[in-house]
XYZ file of C-alpha atoms in Angstrom:
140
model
C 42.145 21.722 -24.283
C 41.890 23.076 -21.020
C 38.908 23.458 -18.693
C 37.945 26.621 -16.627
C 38.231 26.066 -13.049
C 35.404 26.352 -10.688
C 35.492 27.331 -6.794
C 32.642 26.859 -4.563
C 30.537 29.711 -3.801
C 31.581 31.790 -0.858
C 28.838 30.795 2.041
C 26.563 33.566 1.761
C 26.048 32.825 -2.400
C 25.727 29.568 -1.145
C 22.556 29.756 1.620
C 21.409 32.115 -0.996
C 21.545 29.485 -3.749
C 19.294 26.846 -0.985
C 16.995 29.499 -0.380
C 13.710 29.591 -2.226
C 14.129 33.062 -2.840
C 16.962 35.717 -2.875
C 14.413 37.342 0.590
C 16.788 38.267 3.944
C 15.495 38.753 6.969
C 13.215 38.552 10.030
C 10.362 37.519 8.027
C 12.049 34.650 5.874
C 13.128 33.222 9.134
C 9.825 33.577 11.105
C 7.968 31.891 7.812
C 10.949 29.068 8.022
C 9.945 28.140 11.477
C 6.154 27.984 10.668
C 6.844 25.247 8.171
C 9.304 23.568 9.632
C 6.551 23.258 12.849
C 4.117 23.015 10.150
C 5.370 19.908 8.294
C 7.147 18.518 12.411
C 2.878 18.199 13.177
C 2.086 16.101 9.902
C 5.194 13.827 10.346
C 4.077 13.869 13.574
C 0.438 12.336 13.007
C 1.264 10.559 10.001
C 3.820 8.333 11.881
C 1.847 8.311 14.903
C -0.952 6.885 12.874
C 1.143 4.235 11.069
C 2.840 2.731 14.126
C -0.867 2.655 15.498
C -2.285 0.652 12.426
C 1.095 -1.245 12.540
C 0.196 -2.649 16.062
C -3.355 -3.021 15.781
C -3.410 -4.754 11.793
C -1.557 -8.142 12.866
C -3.992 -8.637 16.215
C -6.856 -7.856 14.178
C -6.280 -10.631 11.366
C -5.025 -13.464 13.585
C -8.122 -12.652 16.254
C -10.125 -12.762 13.030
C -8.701 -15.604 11.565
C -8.745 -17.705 14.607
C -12.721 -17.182 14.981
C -13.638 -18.016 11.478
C -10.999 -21.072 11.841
C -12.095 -22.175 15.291
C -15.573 -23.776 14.457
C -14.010 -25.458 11.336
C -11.306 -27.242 13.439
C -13.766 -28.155 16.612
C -16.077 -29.902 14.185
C -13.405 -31.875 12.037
C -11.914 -33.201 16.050
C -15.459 -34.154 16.768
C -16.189 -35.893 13.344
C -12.575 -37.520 13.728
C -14.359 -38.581 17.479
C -17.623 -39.362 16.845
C -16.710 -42.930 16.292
C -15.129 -43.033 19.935
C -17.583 -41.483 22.342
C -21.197 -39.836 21.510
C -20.937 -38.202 24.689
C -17.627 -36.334 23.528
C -19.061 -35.761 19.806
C -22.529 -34.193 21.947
C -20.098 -32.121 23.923
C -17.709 -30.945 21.354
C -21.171 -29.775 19.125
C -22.191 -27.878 22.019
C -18.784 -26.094 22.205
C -19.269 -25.692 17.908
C -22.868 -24.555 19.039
C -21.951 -21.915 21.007
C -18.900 -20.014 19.404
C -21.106 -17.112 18.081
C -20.742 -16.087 14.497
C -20.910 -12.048 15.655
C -20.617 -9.923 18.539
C -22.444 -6.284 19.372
C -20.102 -4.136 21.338
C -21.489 -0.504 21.909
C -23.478 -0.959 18.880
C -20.667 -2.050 16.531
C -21.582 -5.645 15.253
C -18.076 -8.223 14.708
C -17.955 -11.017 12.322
C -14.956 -12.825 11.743
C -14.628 -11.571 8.498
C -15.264 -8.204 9.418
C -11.939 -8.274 11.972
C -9.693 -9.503 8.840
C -11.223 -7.016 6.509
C -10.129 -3.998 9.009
C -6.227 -5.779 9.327
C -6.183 -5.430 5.761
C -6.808 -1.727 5.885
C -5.257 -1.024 8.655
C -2.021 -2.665 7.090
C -2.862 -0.438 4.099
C -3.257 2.953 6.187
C 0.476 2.038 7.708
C 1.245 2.005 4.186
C -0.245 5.294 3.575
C 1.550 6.929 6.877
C 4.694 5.505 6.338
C 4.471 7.567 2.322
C 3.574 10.540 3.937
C 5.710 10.802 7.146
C 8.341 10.463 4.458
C 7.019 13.018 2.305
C 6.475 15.368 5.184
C 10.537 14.122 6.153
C 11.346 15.328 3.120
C 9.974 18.955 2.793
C 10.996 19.353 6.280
């Protein structure tokens, strides 16, 4: 049995096979350029905005985690040294005492477990950026 042998398309059947459409000319190429700048934009902002929440995620959860830790550890060193020195145990309770549990910046209150809620999403919208800077790769 003996198969029929097939050549690749001469290169003008061949851009015209990768073309959306059989359309030539001035127009298809103008339209081309608008989506390649189209879809360069949205990779643009979509990666832009995932190395963003990428930088910002991590410092956000360890800043949060460290202030919701921070009282915890102060006040087991000072239970651990209460036996040694009441002035040290009334001294480390003051420093317990005065770590505050939130902070008002330009009206925006911050708790502890606020700052570790927004790492999570941030590290969730890098997720989401890093999907669609590929997508937008891909129809580029």
């Amino acid at each position: 049995m003996e198969f029929p042998s097939r050549q690749a398309p001469s290169r003008p059947e061949m851009s015209r096979l990768l073309s959306s459409n059989g359309e030539d000319g001035p127009s298809r190429g103008g339209f081309a350029v608008a989506r390649m700048a189209l879809w360069s934009v949205c990779y643009f902002a979509f990666y832009f905005g995932q190395q963003i929440a990428e930088l910002l995620a991590p410092l956000l959860l360890v800043i949060g985690l460290g202030w919701a830790v921070l009282p915890h550890l102060i006040q087991a060193i000072t239970t651990s040294a209460s036996t040694a020195d009441p002035q040290a145990r009334d001294v480390m309770n003051h420093v317990v005492g005065s770590i505050p549990q939130q902070l008002t910046i330009s009206g925006h209150v911050l708790t502890p477990t606020s700052l570790i809620f927004d790492g999570f999403l941030l590290m969730a919208l890098a997720a989401i950026g890093a999907t669609l800077s590929a997508l937008a790769a891909r129809n580029m």
